[in-house]
């Protein structure tokens, strides 16, 4: 069994998903895209100091996993959270691992298994 943590993938090596906010999830026939406010670590080439009132360096991004042969939702939760500034999100990505032939991704919004051999890619907006 081969299990890889999300940080083992080049596009996510310097991203901290556990404190990134999921804004939207889009599912197509062969892909799942998470629109997120991504937390970048100091090692990321686009890192900048946190803006006043923020704890981290946040950037808008799309986390895409494509080439899926199967997308299996284990649980879906339709709940939005509102922060102190009035912005809403779907919560965080609490865990993301690649387990043999699929990604197992879970968070406040649910849990999904995405079967693919493609690596995830993160596109900053």
mmCIF file of C-alpha atoms in Angstrom, residues 11-12 15-17 19-24 33-41 44 46-48 51 54 56-64 83 87-89 91 121-125:
data_model
loop_
_atom_site.group_PDB
_atom_site.id
_atom_site.type_symbol
_atom_site.label_atom_id
_atom_site.label_comp_id
_atom_site.label_asym_id
_atom_site.label_seq_id
_atom_site.Cartn_x
_atom_site.Cartn_y
_atom_site.Cartn_z
ATOM 1 C CA UNK A 11 1.907 22.071 -6.271
ATOM 2 C CA UNK A 12 0.916 21.515 -2.632
ATOM 3 C CA UNK A 15 0.457 24.973 1.106
ATOM 4 C CA UNK A 16 -1.251 24.403 4.444
ATOM 5 C CA UNK A 17 -4.674 22.967 3.563
ATOM 6 C CA UNK A 19 -6.235 26.237 7.602
ATOM 7 C CA UNK A 20 -7.206 27.028 4.011
ATOM 8 C CA UNK A 21 -10.876 27.822 3.439
ATOM 9 C CA UNK A 22 -13.027 25.983 0.886
ATOM 10 C CA UNK A 23 -15.236 28.512 -0.904
ATOM 11 C CA UNK A 24 -16.860 26.210 -3.457
ATOM 12 C CA UNK A 33 -12.221 21.435 -8.230
ATOM 13 C CA UNK A 34 -11.997 23.128 -4.856
ATOM 14 C CA UNK A 35 -12.066 26.922 -4.959
ATOM 15 C CA UNK A 36 -10.072 27.868 -1.866
ATOM 16 C CA UNK A 37 -8.420 30.643 0.060
ATOM 17 C CA UNK A 38 -5.101 28.821 0.318
ATOM 18 C CA UNK A 39 -2.607 29.322 3.116
ATOM 19 C CA UNK A 40 0.912 29.586 1.687
ATOM 20 C CA UNK A 41 3.912 28.746 3.861
ATOM 21 C CA UNK A 44 6.159 29.079 -1.296
ATOM 22 C CA UNK A 46 4.281 33.548 -3.855
ATOM 23 C CA UNK A 47 4.346 33.873 -0.089
ATOM 24 C CA UNK A 48 3.849 37.365 1.331
ATOM 25 C CA UNK A 51 -2.344 41.256 5.697
ATOM 26 C CA UNK A 54 -5.006 37.827 9.095
ATOM 27 C CA UNK A 56 -1.579 33.626 7.474
ATOM 28 C CA UNK A 57 -0.700 34.473 3.899
ATOM 29 C CA UNK A 58 -3.952 33.726 2.051
ATOM 30 C CA UNK A 59 -4.328 33.596 -1.738
ATOM 31 C CA UNK A 60 -7.306 32.648 -3.876
ATOM 32 C CA UNK A 61 -6.671 29.423 -5.751
ATOM 33 C CA UNK A 62 -8.242 26.416 -7.424
ATOM 34 C CA UNK A 63 -7.185 22.950 -6.304
ATOM 35 C CA UNK A 64 -8.055 20.587 -9.164
ATOM 36 C CA UNK A 83 -16.573 34.325 9.978
ATOM 37 C CA UNK A 87 -17.510 36.093 4.785
ATOM 38 C CA UNK A 88 -18.852 32.577 4.241
ATOM 39 C CA UNK A 89 -17.008 29.371 3.427
ATOM 40 C CA UNK A 91 -14.851 24.939 6.129
ATOM 41 C CA UNK A 121 -2.622 20.945 -9.334
ATOM 42 C CA UNK A 122 -3.076 24.284 -7.670
ATOM 43 C CA UNK A 123 -3.686 27.386 -9.757
ATOM 44 C CA UNK A 124 -3.369 30.732 -8.014
ATOM 45 C CA UNK A 125 -5.863 33.382 -9.113
#
